[in-house]
PDB file of C-alpha atoms in Angstrom:
ATOM      1  CA  MET A   1     -12.993 -21.422  57.663  1.00  0.00           C
ATOM      2  CA  LYS A   2     -13.126 -23.983  54.809  1.00  0.00           C
ATOM      3  CA  LYS A   3     -15.559 -21.441  52.892  1.00  0.00           C
ATOM      4  CA  TRP A   4     -12.937 -18.497  53.445  1.00  0.00           C
ATOM      5  CA  ILE A   5      -9.885 -20.457  51.991  1.00  0.00           C
ATOM      6  CA  LEU A   6     -11.994 -21.462  49.055  1.00  0.00           C
ATOM      7  CA  PHE A   7     -13.222 -17.858  48.586  1.00  0.00           C
ATOM      8  CA  LEU A   8      -9.574 -16.506  48.715  1.00  0.00           C
ATOM      9  CA  ALA A   9      -8.368 -19.320  46.280  1.00  0.00           C
ATOM     10  CA  VAL A  10     -10.983 -18.443  43.868  1.00  0.00           C
ATOM     11  CA  ALA A  11     -10.015 -14.669  44.121  1.00  0.00           C
ATOM     12  CA  LEU A  12      -6.521 -15.135  43.697  1.00  0.00           C
ATOM     13  CA  ALA A  13      -7.085 -17.429  40.593  1.00  0.00           C
ATOM     14  CA  ALA A  14      -9.284 -14.814  39.030  1.00  0.00           C
ATOM     15  CA  GLY A  15      -6.531 -12.068  39.714  1.00  0.00           C
ATOM     16  CA  ALA A  16      -3.959 -14.599  37.911  1.00  0.00           C
ATOM     17  CA  VAL A  17      -6.159 -15.074  34.798  1.00  0.00           C
ATOM     18  CA  GLN A  18      -6.735 -11.143  34.489  1.00  0.00           C
ATOM     19  CA  ALA A  19      -2.914 -10.641  34.378  1.00  0.00           C
ATOM     20  CA  GLN A  20      -2.392 -12.825  31.605  1.00  0.00           C
ATOM     21  CA  VAL A  21      -2.652 -11.752  27.773  1.00  0.00           C
ATOM     22  CA  LYS A  22      -6.012 -11.927  26.587  1.00  0.00           C
ATOM     23  CA  PHE A  23      -5.907 -13.637  23.359  1.00  0.00           C
ATOM     24  CA  GLU A  24      -8.913 -13.308  20.727  1.00  0.00           C
ATOM     25  CA  THR A  25     -10.144 -15.891  18.703  1.00  0.00           C
ATOM     26  CA  LYS A  26     -12.135 -14.090  16.398  1.00  0.00           C
ATOM     27  CA  SER A  27     -11.427 -13.812  12.806  1.00  0.00           C
ATOM     28  CA  THR A  28      -8.576 -11.695  11.619  1.00  0.00           C
ATOM     29  CA  ASP A  29     -10.959  -8.960  10.011  1.00  0.00           C
ATOM     30  CA  ALA A  30     -12.518  -8.915  13.605  1.00  0.00           C
ATOM     31  CA  VAL A  31      -9.350  -8.493  15.399  1.00  0.00           C
ATOM     32  CA  ARG A  32      -8.427  -5.640  13.101  1.00  0.00           C
ATOM     33  CA  GLU A  33     -11.496  -3.670  13.550  1.00  0.00           C
ATOM     34  CA  MET A  34     -11.342  -4.083  17.326  1.00  0.00           C
ATOM     35  CA  ALA A  35      -7.668  -2.621  16.994  1.00  0.00           C
ATOM     36  CA  VAL A  36      -8.886   0.298  14.933  1.00  0.00           C
ATOM     37  CA  LYS A  37     -11.537   1.225  17.382  1.00  0.00           C
ATOM     38  CA  GLU A  38      -9.221   1.007  20.265  1.00  0.00           C
ATOM     39  CA  GLY A  39      -6.196   2.496  18.531  1.00  0.00           C
ATOM     40  CA  LYS A  40      -3.765  -0.360  18.874  1.00  0.00           C
ATOM     41  CA  LEU A  41      -2.004  -2.532  16.775  1.00  0.00           C
ATOM     42  CA  VAL A  42      -2.552  -6.087  15.960  1.00  0.00           C
ATOM     43  CA  PHE A  43      -0.583  -8.977  17.666  1.00  0.00           C
ATOM     44  CA  ILE A  44      -0.731 -12.666  16.052  1.00  0.00           C
ATOM     45  CA  ASP A  45       0.400 -15.480  17.883  1.00  0.00           C
ATOM     46  CA  LEU A  46       0.996 -18.563  15.463  1.00  0.00           C
ATOM     47  CA  TYR A  47       1.249 -21.768  17.524  1.00  0.00           C
ATOM     48  CA  ALA A  48       0.212 -25.461  17.556  1.00  0.00           C
ATOM     49  CA  SER A  49      -1.016 -27.721  20.641  1.00  0.00           C
ATOM     50  CA  TRP A  50       1.832 -30.126  20.013  1.00  0.00           C
ATOM     51  CA  CYS A  51       4.646 -27.395  20.045  1.00  0.00           C
ATOM     52  CA  PRO A  52       6.739 -27.657  23.427  1.00  0.00           C
ATOM     53  CA  PRO A  53       8.064 -23.900  22.788  1.00  0.00           C
ATOM     54  CA  CYS A  54       4.611 -22.597  22.158  1.00  0.00           C
ATOM     55  CA  LYS A  55       3.271 -24.278  25.432  1.00  0.00           C
ATOM     56  CA  MET A  56       6.485 -22.579  27.355  1.00  0.00           C
ATOM     57  CA  MET A  57       5.707 -19.259  26.096  1.00  0.00           C
ATOM     58  CA  GLU A  58       2.197 -19.893  27.286  1.00  0.00           C
ATOM     59  CA  ARG A  59       3.048 -20.790  30.854  1.00  0.00           C
ATOM     60  CA  HIS A  60       6.099 -18.789  31.328  1.00  0.00           C
ATOM     61  CA  VAL A  61       5.477 -15.577  29.198  1.00  0.00           C
ATOM     62  CA  PHE A  62       2.119 -15.010  28.265  1.00  0.00           C
ATOM     63  CA  SER A  63       0.941 -15.976  31.692  1.00  0.00           C
ATOM     64  CA  ARG A  64       2.895 -12.730  33.565  1.00  0.00           C
ATOM     65  CA  LYS A  65       1.243  -9.734  34.773  1.00  0.00           C
ATOM     66  CA  ASP A  66       3.706  -7.596  33.508  1.00  0.00           C
ATOM     67  CA  VAL A  67       3.591  -9.037  29.965  1.00  0.00           C
ATOM     68  CA  GLY A  68      -0.106  -8.981  29.936  1.00  0.00           C
ATOM     69  CA  GLU A  69      -0.176  -5.428  31.168  1.00  0.00           C
ATOM     70  CA  PHE A  70       2.536  -4.664  28.434  1.00  0.00           C
ATOM     71  CA  MET A  71       0.604  -6.297  25.537  1.00  0.00           C
ATOM     72  CA  ALA A  72      -2.908  -4.674  26.724  1.00  0.00           C
ATOM     73  CA  GLU A  73      -1.584  -1.268  26.364  1.00  0.00           C
ATOM     74  CA  ARG A  74      -0.248  -1.640  22.831  1.00  0.00           C
ATOM     75  CA  PHE A  75      -2.289  -4.480  21.133  1.00  0.00           C
ATOM     76  CA  VAL A  76      -5.296  -6.445  20.276  1.00  0.00           C
ATOM     77  CA  ALA A  77      -3.843  -9.904  20.606  1.00  0.00           C
ATOM     78  CA  ALA A  78      -5.055 -12.935  18.726  1.00  0.00           C
ATOM     79  CA  LYS A  79      -3.893 -16.631  18.246  1.00  0.00           C
ATOM     80  CA  TYR A  80      -4.247 -18.790  15.748  1.00  0.00           C
ATOM     81  CA  ASP A  81      -3.429 -22.614  15.592  1.00  0.00           C
ATOM     82  CA  THR A  82      -1.423 -23.491  12.587  1.00  0.00           C
ATOM     83  CA  ASP A  83      -3.212 -26.796  12.025  1.00  0.00           C
ATOM     84  CA  GLN A  84      -6.468 -24.851  11.413  1.00  0.00           C
ATOM     85  CA  THR A  85      -7.450 -22.813   8.176  1.00  0.00           C
ATOM     86  CA  THR A  86      -6.488 -19.261   9.454  1.00  0.00           C
ATOM     87  CA  GLY A  87      -3.701 -20.338  11.199  1.00  0.00           C
ATOM     88  CA  ALA A  88      -2.361 -22.242   8.329  1.00  0.00           C
ATOM     89  CA  GLU A  89      -2.981 -19.459   5.634  1.00  0.00           C
ATOM     90  CA  LEU A  90      -1.072 -16.722   7.973  1.00  0.00           C
ATOM     91  CA  MET A  91       1.733 -19.338   8.306  1.00  0.00           C
ATOM     92  CA  LYS A  92       1.747 -19.831   4.632  1.00  0.00           C
ATOM     93  CA  ARG A  93       1.949 -16.167   3.778  1.00  0.00           C
ATOM     94  CA  TYR A  94       4.242 -14.817   6.670  1.00  0.00           C
ATOM     95  CA  GLY A  95       6.018 -17.884   8.067  1.00  0.00           C
ATOM     96  CA  SER A  96       9.234 -19.788   7.331  1.00  0.00           C
ATOM     97  CA  GLY A  97       7.873 -22.943   8.735  1.00  0.00           C
ATOM     98  CA  ALA A  98       9.124 -22.608  12.529  1.00  0.00           C
ATOM     99  CA  ILE A  99       6.629 -21.786  15.012  1.00  0.00           C
ATOM    100  CA  PRO A 100       5.998 -20.242  17.619  1.00  0.00           C
ATOM    101  CA  LEU A 101       5.799 -17.205  15.285  1.00  0.00           C
ATOM    102  CA  TYR A 102       4.265 -13.618  16.485  1.00  0.00           C
ATOM    103  CA  LEU A 103       3.333 -11.187  14.067  1.00  0.00           C
ATOM    104  CA  ILE A 104       2.827  -7.431  14.394  1.00  0.00           C
ATOM    105  CA  PHE A 105       0.644  -5.474  11.880  1.00  0.00           C
ATOM    106  CA  ASP A 106      -0.809  -2.098  11.765  1.00  0.00           C
ATOM    107  CA  THR A 107      -4.552  -1.495  11.308  1.00  0.00           C
ATOM    108  CA  GLU A 108      -4.132  -1.037   7.689  1.00  0.00           C
ATOM    109  CA  GLY A 109      -2.872  -4.909   7.462  1.00  0.00           C
ATOM    110  CA  ASN A 110       0.896  -4.075   6.905  1.00  0.00           C
ATOM    111  CA  LEU A 111       3.219  -6.301   8.770  1.00  0.00           C
ATOM    112  CA  LEU A 112       5.541  -4.049  11.064  1.00  0.00           C
ATOM    113  CA  GLY A 113       7.685  -7.131  12.201  1.00  0.00           C
ATOM    114  CA  ARG A 114       7.726 -10.861  13.482  1.00  0.00           C
ATOM    115  CA  LEU A 115       9.482 -12.484  16.189  1.00  0.00           C
ATOM    116  CA  GLN A 116      10.057 -16.386  15.961  1.00  0.00           C
ATOM    117  CA  GLY A 117      10.807 -18.940  18.783  1.00  0.00           C
ATOM    118  CA  ALA A 118      10.356 -18.888  22.321  1.00  0.00           C
ATOM    119  CA  SER A 119      12.286 -16.586  24.466  1.00  0.00           C
ATOM    120  CA  SER A 120      12.335 -15.188  28.174  1.00  0.00           C
ATOM    121  CA  ALA A 121       9.479 -12.440  28.919  1.00  0.00           C
ATOM    122  CA  GLU A 122      12.204  -9.799  28.718  1.00  0.00           C
ATOM    123  CA  GLU A 123      13.703 -10.927  25.505  1.00  0.00           C
ATOM    124  CA  PHE A 124      10.159 -11.188  24.231  1.00  0.00           C
ATOM    125  CA  MET A 125       9.071  -7.512  25.135  1.00  0.00           C
ATOM    126  CA  ALA A 126      12.615  -6.133  24.077  1.00  0.00           C
ATOM    127  CA  GLY A 127      11.932  -7.486  20.670  1.00  0.00           C
ATOM    128  CA  ILE A 128       8.618  -6.149  20.516  1.00  0.00           C
ATOM    129  CA  ARG A 129      10.042  -2.609  21.543  1.00  0.00           C
ATOM    130  CA  LYS A 130      12.430  -2.859  18.932  1.00  0.00           C
ATOM    131  CA  ILE A 131       9.734  -3.465  16.408  1.00  0.00           C
ATOM    132  CA  LEU A 132       7.578  -0.613  17.685  1.00  0.00           C
ATOM    133  CA  LYS A 133      10.410   1.868  17.370  1.00  0.00           C
ATOM    134  CA  ARG A 134      10.814   1.415  13.661  1.00  0.00           C
TER     135      ARG A 134
END
């Protein structure tokens, strides 16, 4: 019985992990190349480990199955810490100082839009849909 409960717990945990947004940590060039191959746009999450709104988005938005599916259909997603080189460079170029900051690019590297700050999953997806309609 204990083995069955352990198996069920592991299976449920694996399913929950699959439902989340899958973020790449590769270079921006590698992420763009992946997007070209998959026919998707590029989504970049600029965050910091010490940022409470960033942690809230991770726990309550990016962990949701509906958000994971929504993102997987449209984007190759990557996340970069603004305290590290790539994240700091992206923040300097595209940010206004506040995080979290979400950037959407086409495969040519053109910025299509940005979302800033924490929000509910519904507001987050509505914001992305608005950018995609432009």
